[in-house]
Amino acid sequence: MPSGPTEVLSSLTLQVAFVLNAWYFALFFLAEFAIFIFKDYALPYRASDWSSEFALLWVFAVVEVIRIHFGVRGNLTEQKTPMLVSLAFSFPSLMVYLFFLLWQTYVLRVEVILTVIGIVFLAVEVLVSIVTTANFASHEMFR
């Protein structure tokens, strides 16, 4: 049994960022879903392009859920392995955000705004995750 108080290493800033991003991503997903339905009816899409971009939205949802889950879990349990998994999933998330921002067949102005907000959330989470993971690793060495 430890004698005396133990130091809390998890980051409140990171936890708030993950929770806000989870809510934001739910909004992003629903908005993109509605935008894709609109695009299907209003814009001349090739069926293969529309279906591949729509499928990418679903894959993105799975990647983001995994990334946020492991980030929250790693932060709350003060373990670096889940944090590293979350950081590893940040790269595919960034690539999908960039696809939606730059390389989609049609990019609407509202998608630009939504995607840039998502990239900002991701950047904040990655930076704070790196600092928090380094903090976990440094305290792990001295236990």
Coordinates of N, CA, C and O in Angstrom, one line a residue:
M1 N 0.8 -1.2 0.0 CA 0.0 0.0 0.0 C 0.9 1.2 0.0 O 1.8 1.3 0.8
P2 N 0.6 2.2 -0.9 CA 1.5 3.4 -0.9 C 1.3 4.2 0.3 O 0.2 4.4 0.8
S3 N 2.4 4.8 0.7 CA 2.3 5.7 1.8 C 2.3 7.2 1.3 O 3.1 7.6 0.6
G4 N 1.2 7.9 1.6 CA 1.1 9.3 1.1 C 0.3 9.4 -0.1 O -0.1 8.4 -0.8
P5 N 0.0 10.6 -0.5 CA -0.8 10.8 -1.7 C -0.1 10.5 -3.0 O 1.2 10.6 -3.1
T6 N -0.8 10.0 -4.0 CA -0.2 9.7 -5.3 C -0.5 10.9 -6.3 O -1.6 11.5 -6.2
E7 N 0.3 11.1 -7.2 CA 0.1 12.2 -8.1 C -0.8 11.7 -9.3 O -0.6 10.7 -9.8
V8 N -1.7 12.6 -9.6 CA -2.6 12.3 -10.8 C -1.9 12.8 -12.0 O -1.5 14.0 -12.2
L9 N -1.7 11.9 -13.0 CA -1.0 12.2 -14.2 C -1.9 12.5 -15.4 O -1.5 13.1 -16.4
S10 N -3.2 12.0 -15.3 CA -4.0 12.2 -16.5 C -4.3 13.7 -16.7 O -4.3 14.5 -15.7
S11 N -4.6 14.1 -17.9 CA -4.8 15.5 -18.3 C -6.2 15.8 -18.4 O -7.0 15.2 -19.2
L12 N -6.6 16.8 -17.6 CA -8.0 17.3 -17.7 C -8.3 18.0 -19.1 O -9.3 17.8 -19.7
T13 N -7.3 18.7 -19.6 CA -7.4 19.3 -20.9 C -7.6 18.3 -22.0 O -8.5 18.5 -22.8
L14 N -6.9 17.2 -21.9 CA -7.0 16.2 -22.9 C -8.4 15.5 -22.8 O -9.1 15.3 -23.8
Q15 N -8.8 15.3 -21.6 CA -10.1 14.6 -21.4 C -11.3 15.5 -21.9 O -12.2 15.0 -22.6
V16 N -11.2 16.8 -21.6 CA -12.2 17.7 -22.1 C -12.2 17.8 -23.7 O -13.2 17.8 -24.3
A17 N -11.0 17.8 -24.2 CA -10.9 17.8 -25.7 C -11.5 16.5 -26.3 O -12.2 16.6 -27.3
F18 N -11.2 15.4 -25.7 CA -11.8 14.1 -26.2 C -13.3 14.1 -26.1 O -14.0 13.7 -27.0
V19 N -13.8 14.6 -25.0 CA -15.3 14.6 -24.8 C -15.9 15.6 -25.8 O -16.9 15.2 -26.5
L20 N -15.4 16.8 -25.9 CA -15.9 17.7 -26.9 C -15.8 17.2 -28.3 O -16.7 17.4 -29.1
N21 N -14.7 16.6 -28.6 CA -14.5 16.0 -30.0 C -15.5 14.9 -30.2 O -16.0 14.7 -31.4
A22 N -15.8 14.1 -29.2 CA -16.7 13.0 -29.4 C -18.1 13.6 -29.8 O -18.8 13.1 -30.7
W23 N -18.5 14.6 -29.1 CA -19.8 15.3 -29.4 C -19.7 16.0 -30.8 O -20.7 15.9 -31.6
Y24 N -18.6 16.6 -31.0 CA -18.4 17.3 -32.3 C -18.5 16.3 -33.5 O -19.1 16.6 -34.5
F25 N -17.8 15.2 -33.3 CA -17.7 14.2 -34.4 C -19.1 13.6 -34.7 O -19.5 13.4 -35.8
A26 N -19.9 13.5 -33.6 CA -21.3 13.0 -33.9 C -22.1 14.0 -34.7 O -22.8 13.7 -35.7
L27 N -21.9 15.3 -34.4 CA -22.5 16.4 -35.2 C -21.9 16.3 -36.6 O -22.6 16.4 -37.6
F28 N -20.6 16.2 -36.8 CA -19.9 16.2 -38.1 C -20.5 15.0 -38.9 O -20.8 15.2 -40.1
F29 N -20.6 13.8 -38.3 CA -21.0 12.7 -39.0 C -22.5 12.9 -39.5 O -22.8 12.6 -40.7
L30 N -23.3 13.4 -38.6 CA -24.7 13.6 -39.1 C -24.8 14.6 -40.1 O -25.6 14.5 -41.1
A31 N -24.1 15.7 -40.0 CA -24.1 16.8 -41.0 C -23.5 16.2 -42.4 O -24.1 16.5 -43.4
E32 N -22.4 15.5 -42.3 CA -21.9 14.9 -43.6 C -22.8 13.9 -44.2 O -23.0 13.8 -45.4
F33 N -23.5 13.1 -43.4 CA -24.5 12.2 -43.8 C -25.6 12.9 -44.6 O -26.0 12.6 -45.7
A34 N -26.1 14.0 -44.0 CA -27.2 14.8 -44.7 C -26.6 15.5 -45.9 O -27.3 15.5 -47.0
I35 N -25.4 15.9 -45.9 CA -24.8 16.6 -47.1 C -24.6 15.6 -48.2 O -24.9 15.9 -49.4
F36 N -24.2 14.4 -47.9 CA -24.1 13.3 -48.9 C -25.4 13.0 -49.5 O -25.5 12.8 -50.7
I37 N -26.5 12.9 -48.7 CA -27.8 12.7 -49.3 C -28.2 13.9 -50.2 O -28.7 13.7 -51.3
F38 N -27.9 15.1 -49.8 CA -28.2 16.3 -50.6 C -27.4 16.2 -51.9 O -27.9 16.4 -53.0
K39 N -26.1 15.9 -51.8 CA -25.3 15.8 -53.0 C -25.8 14.7 -54.0 O -25.7 14.9 -55.2
D40 N -26.3 13.6 -53.5 CA -26.8 12.6 -54.3 C -27.9 13.0 -55.2 O -28.1 12.7 -56.3
Y41 N -28.8 13.9 -54.6 CA -30.0 14.3 -55.3 C -29.7 15.6 -56.1 O -30.3 15.8 -57.2
A42 N -28.8 16.5 -55.7 CA -28.7 17.8 -56.3 C -27.5 17.9 -57.2 O -27.5 18.8 -58.1
L43 N -26.5 17.1 -57.1 CA -25.3 17.2 -57.9 C -25.1 16.0 -58.8 O -25.4 14.9 -58.5
P44 N -24.5 16.2 -60.0 CA -24.2 15.1 -60.9 C -23.0 14.3 -60.5 O -21.9 14.5 -60.9
Y45 N -23.3 13.3 -59.7 CA -22.2 12.4 -59.2 C -22.2 11.1 -60.0 O -23.2 10.6 -60.3
R46 N -21.0 10.6 -60.2 CA -20.9 9.2 -60.7 C -21.2 8.3 -59.5 O -20.8 8.6 -58.4
A47 N -21.9 7.3 -59.8 CA -22.4 6.4 -58.7 C -21.2 5.8 -57.9 O -21.2 5.7 -56.7
S48 N -20.1 5.5 -58.6 CA -19.0 4.9 -57.9 C -18.3 5.9 -57.0 O -17.8 5.6 -55.9
D49 N -18.2 7.2 -57.5 CA -17.6 8.2 -56.6 C -18.4 8.5 -55.4 O -17.9 8.6 -54.3
W50 N -19.7 8.6 -55.6 CA -20.6 8.9 -54.4 C -20.5 7.8 -53.4 O -20.4 8.0 -52.2
S51 N -20.6 6.5 -53.9 CA -20.6 5.4 -53.0 C -19.3 5.2 -52.2 O -19.3 4.9 -51.0
S52 N -18.2 5.5 -52.9 CA -16.9 5.3 -52.3 C -16.7 6.4 -51.2 O -16.2 6.2 -50.1
E53 N -17.1 7.7 -51.5 CA -17.0 8.7 -50.5 C -17.9 8.5 -49.4 O -17.6 8.8 -48.2
F54 N -19.1 8.0 -49.6 CA -20.1 7.7 -48.5 C -19.5 6.6 -47.7 O -19.7 6.6 -46.4
A55 N -18.9 5.6 -48.3 CA -18.4 4.5 -47.5 C -17.2 5.0 -46.7 O -17.0 4.5 -45.5
L56 N -16.4 5.9 -47.2 CA -15.3 6.5 -46.4 C -15.8 7.2 -45.2 O -15.2 7.1 -44.1
L57 N -17.0 7.8 -45.3 CA -17.6 8.5 -44.1 C -17.8 7.4 -43.0 O -17.5 7.7 -41.8
W58 N -18.3 6.3 -43.3 CA -18.6 5.2 -42.4 C -17.3 4.6 -41.8 O -17.2 4.4 -40.6
V59 N -16.3 4.4 -42.6 CA -15.0 4.0 -42.2 C -14.4 5.0 -41.2 O -13.8 4.7 -40.2
F60 N -14.5 6.3 -41.6 CA -14.0 7.4 -40.7 C -14.7 7.3 -39.4 O -14.0 7.5 -38.3
A61 N -16.0 7.0 -39.3 CA -16.7 7.0 -38.0 C -16.1 5.9 -37.1 O -15.9 6.1 -35.9
V62 N -15.8 4.7 -37.7 CA -15.2 3.6 -37.0 C -13.8 4.0 -36.4 O -13.5 3.8 -35.3
V63 N -13.0 4.6 -37.3 CA -11.7 5.1 -36.9 C -11.7 6.1 -35.8 O -11.0 6.0 -34.8
E64 N -12.6 7.1 -35.9 CA -12.7 8.1 -34.9 C -13.2 7.5 -33.5 O -12.7 7.9 -32.5
V65 N -14.1 6.6 -33.6 CA -14.6 6.0 -32.3 C -13.5 5.2 -31.7 O -13.3 5.3 -30.4
I66 N -12.7 4.5 -32.4 CA -11.6 3.8 -31.9 C -10.5 4.7 -31.3 O -10.0 4.5 -30.2
R67 N -10.2 5.8 -32.1 CA -9.2 6.7 -31.6 C -9.6 7.4 -30.3 O -8.8 7.5 -29.4
I68 N -10.8 7.9 -30.3 CA -11.3 8.6 -29.1 C -11.4 7.6 -27.9 O -11.0 8.0 -26.8
H69 N -11.9 6.4 -28.1 CA -12.0 5.4 -27.1 C -10.6 5.2 -26.4 O -10.5 5.2 -25.2
F70 N -9.6 4.9 -27.3 CA -8.3 4.6 -26.7 C -7.7 5.8 -26.1 O -7.0 5.7 -25.1
G71 N -7.9 7.0 -26.6 CA -7.4 8.2 -26.0 C -8.0 8.4 -24.6 O -7.2 8.7 -23.7
V72 N -9.3 8.3 -24.5 CA -9.9 8.5 -23.2 C -9.5 7.4 -22.2 O -9.1 7.7 -21.1
R73 N -9.4 6.2 -22.7 CA -9.0 5.0 -21.8 C -7.6 5.2 -21.3 O -7.3 5.1 -20.2
G74 N -6.7 5.6 -22.3 CA -5.3 5.8 -21.9 C -5.1 7.0 -20.9 O -4.3 6.9 -20.0
N75 N -5.9 8.0 -21.2 CA -5.7 9.2 -20.3 C -6.3 8.9 -18.9 O -5.6 9.2 -17.9
L76 N -7.4 8.2 -18.8 CA -8.0 8.0 -17.5 C -7.2 6.9 -16.7 O -7.2 7.0 -15.5
T77 N -6.7 5.9 -17.4 CA -5.9 4.9 -16.7 C -4.4 5.2 -16.6 O -3.7 4.4 -16.0
E78 N -4.0 6.3 -17.2 CA -2.6 6.7 -17.1 C -1.7 5.7 -17.7 O -0.6 5.4 -17.2
Q79 N -2.1 5.1 -18.9 CA -1.3 4.1 -19.5 C -0.9 4.7 -20.9 O -1.7 5.2 -21.6
K80 N 0.4 4.4 -21.2 CA 0.9 5.0 -22.5 C 0.5 4.2 -23.7 O 0.4 4.8 -24.8
T81 N 0.3 2.9 -23.6 CA -0.1 2.1 -24.8 C -1.4 2.5 -25.4 O -1.4 2.7 -26.6
P82 N -2.5 2.6 -24.7 CA -3.7 3.1 -25.4 C -3.5 4.6 -25.9 O -4.1 4.9 -27.0
M83 N -2.7 5.4 -25.3 CA -2.4 6.7 -25.8 C -1.7 6.6 -27.1 O -2.0 7.4 -28.0
L84 N -0.8 5.7 -27.2 CA 0.0 5.5 -28.5 C -0.9 5.0 -29.6 O -0.8 5.4 -30.7
V85 N -1.9 4.1 -29.2 CA -2.8 3.6 -30.2 C -3.7 4.8 -30.7 O -3.9 4.9 -31.9
S86 N -4.1 5.6 -29.8 CA -4.9 6.8 -30.2 C -4.1 7.7 -31.1 O -4.6 8.2 -32.1
L87 N -2.9 7.9 -30.7 CA -2.0 8.8 -31.6 C -1.8 8.1 -33.0 O -1.8 8.8 -34.0
A88 N -1.7 6.8 -33.0 CA -1.5 6.1 -34.3 C -2.8 6.3 -35.2 O -2.6 6.5 -36.4
F89 N -3.9 6.3 -34.6 CA -5.2 6.4 -35.3 C -5.4 7.9 -35.7 O -6.3 8.2 -36.5
S90 N -4.6 8.8 -35.2 CA -4.8 10.2 -35.5 C -4.4 10.5 -37.0 O -4.9 11.4 -37.6
F91 N -3.4 9.8 -37.4 CA -2.9 10.0 -38.8 C -4.0 9.6 -39.8 O -4.3 10.4 -40.7
P92 N -4.6 8.4 -39.8 CA -5.7 8.1 -40.7 C -6.9 9.2 -40.6 O -7.5 9.5 -41.6
S93 N -7.2 9.6 -39.4 CA -8.2 10.6 -39.2 C -7.9 11.9 -39.9 O -8.7 12.5 -40.6
L94 N -6.6 12.3 -39.8 CA -6.2 13.5 -40.5 C -6.3 13.4 -42.0 O -6.7 14.3 -42.7
M95 N -5.9 12.2 -42.5 CA -6.0 11.9 -43.9 C -7.4 12.0 -44.4 O -7.7 12.5 -45.5
V96 N -8.4 11.5 -43.6 CA -9.8 11.5 -44.1 C -10.3 12.9 -44.0 O -11.0 13.4 -44.9
Y97 N -9.9 13.7 -43.0 CA -10.3 15.1 -42.9 C -9.8 15.8 -44.1 O -10.5 16.6 -44.7
L98 N -8.5 15.6 -44.5 CA -8.0 16.3 -45.6 C -8.7 15.8 -46.9 O -8.9 16.6 -47.8
F99 N -9.0 14.6 -47.0 CA -9.8 14.1 -48.2 C -11.1 14.9 -48.3 O -11.4 15.4 -49.4
F100 N -11.8 15.0 -47.2 CA -13.1 15.7 -47.2 C -12.9 17.2 -47.5 O -13.8 17.8 -48.1
L101 N -11.8 17.7 -47.1 CA -11.5 19.1 -47.3 C -11.0 19.4 -48.8 O -11.4 20.4 -49.4
L102 N -10.2 18.5 -49.3 CA -9.5 18.9 -50.5 C -9.8 18.0 -51.7 O -9.8 18.4 -52.9
W103 N -10.1 16.7 -51.5 CA -10.1 15.8 -52.6 C -11.4 15.1 -53.0 O -11.5 14.3 -53.8
Q104 N -12.5 15.5 -52.3 CA -13.8 15.0 -52.6 C -14.2 15.5 -54.0 O -13.7 16.5 -54.5
T105 N -15.2 14.8 -54.6 CA -15.7 15.3 -55.9 C -16.3 16.7 -55.8 O -15.9 17.5 -56.6
Y106 N -17.1 16.9 -54.8 CA -17.7 18.2 -54.6 C -17.5 18.6 -53.1 O -17.8 17.8 -52.2
V107 N -16.9 19.8 -52.9 CA -16.7 20.2 -51.5 C -17.6 21.5 -51.3 O -17.3 22.5 -52.0
L108 N -18.5 21.4 -50.4 CA -19.4 22.5 -50.1 C -18.7 23.4 -49.0 O -17.9 23.0 -48.2
R109 N -19.1 24.7 -49.0 CA -18.5 25.6 -48.0 C -18.7 25.1 -46.6 O -17.9 25.2 -45.7
V110 N -19.9 24.6 -46.3 CA -20.2 24.1 -44.9 C -19.3 22.9 -44.6 O -18.8 22.8 -43.4
E111 N -18.9 22.1 -45.6 CA -18.0 21.0 -45.3 C -16.6 21.6 -45.0 O -15.9 21.0 -44.2
V112 N -16.2 22.6 -45.7 CA -14.9 23.2 -45.4 C -14.9 23.7 -43.9 O -13.9 23.4 -43.2
I113 N -15.9 24.4 -43.5 CA -16.0 24.9 -42.1 C -16.0 23.7 -41.1 O -15.2 23.7 -40.1
L114 N -16.8 22.7 -41.3 CA -16.9 21.6 -40.4 C -15.6 20.8 -40.4 O -15.1 20.4 -39.3
T115 N -14.9 20.6 -41.5 CA -13.7 19.9 -41.6 C -12.5 20.6 -40.9 O -11.7 20.0 -40.2
V116 N -12.5 21.9 -41.1 CA -11.4 22.7 -40.4 C -11.6 22.7 -38.9 O -10.6 22.5 -38.2
I117 N -12.8 22.7 -38.4 CA -13.0 22.6 -37.0 C -12.6 21.2 -36.5 O -11.9 21.1 -35.4
G118 N -12.9 20.2 -37.2 CA -12.4 18.8 -36.9 C -10.9 18.7 -36.9 O -10.3 18.1 -36.0
I119 N -10.2 19.3 -37.8 CA -8.8 19.3 -37.8 C -8.2 20.0 -36.6 O -7.2 19.6 -36.1
V120 N -8.8 21.1 -36.2 CA -8.3 21.9 -35.1 C -8.5 21.0 -33.8 O -7.5 20.9 -33.0
F121 N -9.6 20.4 -33.7 CA -9.8 19.4 -32.5 C -8.7 18.4 -32.5 O -8.1 18.1 -31.5
L122 N -8.5 17.8 -33.7 CA -7.5 16.7 -33.8 C -6.1 17.2 -33.5 O -5.4 16.5 -32.8
A123 N -5.8 18.4 -34.0 CA -4.4 18.9 -33.7 C -4.2 19.2 -32.2 O -3.2 18.8 -31.6
V124 N -5.2 19.7 -31.5 CA -5.2 20.0 -30.1 C -5.0 18.7 -29.4 O -4.1 18.5 -28.4
E125 N -5.8 17.6 -29.7 CA -5.7 16.3 -29.1 C -4.3 15.7 -29.3 O -3.8 15.1 -28.4
V126 N -3.8 15.8 -30.5 CA -2.5 15.2 -30.7 C -1.4 15.9 -29.9 O -0.6 15.2 -29.3
L127 N -1.4 17.2 -29.9 CA -0.4 17.9 -29.1 C -0.5 17.6 -27.6 O 0.5 17.3 -27.0
V128 N -1.7 17.6 -27.1 CA -1.8 17.4 -25.6 C -1.6 15.9 -25.4 O -1.0 15.5 -24.3
S129 N -1.9 15.0 -26.3 CA -1.7 13.6 -26.1 C -0.2 13.3 -26.1 O 0.3 12.4 -25.3
I130 N 0.6 13.9 -26.9 CA 2.0 13.7 -26.9 C 2.6 14.1 -25.6 O 3.4 13.4 -25.0
V131 N 2.2 15.3 -25.1 CA 2.7 15.8 -23.8 C 2.3 14.8 -22.7 O 3.1 14.5 -21.8
T132 N 1.0 14.4 -22.7 CA 0.5 13.5 -21.6 C 1.2 12.2 -21.7 O 1.6 11.6 -20.6
T133 N 1.4 11.6 -22.9 CA 2.1 10.3 -23.0 C 3.5 10.4 -22.5 O 4.0 9.5 -21.9
A134 N 4.2 11.5 -22.9 CA 5.6 11.7 -22.4 C 5.6 11.8 -20.8 O 6.5 11.3 -20.2
N135 N 4.6 12.4 -20.3 CA 4.5 12.5 -18.8 C 4.3 11.2 -18.2 O 4.9 10.8 -17.2
F136 N 3.4 10.3 -18.8 CA 3.2 9.0 -18.3 C 4.5 8.2 -18.4 O 4.8 7.5 -17.5
A137 N 5.2 8.3 -19.5 CA 6.4 7.5 -19.7 C 7.5 8.0 -18.7 O 8.2 7.1 -18.2
S138 N 7.6 9.2 -18.5 CA 8.7 9.7 -17.6 C 8.4 9.3 -16.1 O 9.3 8.9 -15.4
H139 N 7.1 9.3 -15.7 CA 6.8 8.9 -14.4 C 6.9 7.3 -14.2 O 7.2 6.8 -13.1
E140 N 6.7 6.6 -15.3 CA 6.8 5.2 -15.3 C 8.2 4.7 -15.1 O 8.5 3.7 -14.4
M141 N 9.2 5.5 -15.6 CA 10.6 5.2 -15.4 C 11.1 5.3 -14.0 O 12.0 4.7 -13.5
F142 N 10.4 6.3 -13.3 CA 10.9 6.6 -11.9 C 10.1 5.9 -10.8 O 10.2 6.2 -9.7
R143 N 9.2 4.9 -11.2 CA 8.5 4.2 -10.2 C 9.3 3.1 -9.6 O 10.1 2.5 -10.0

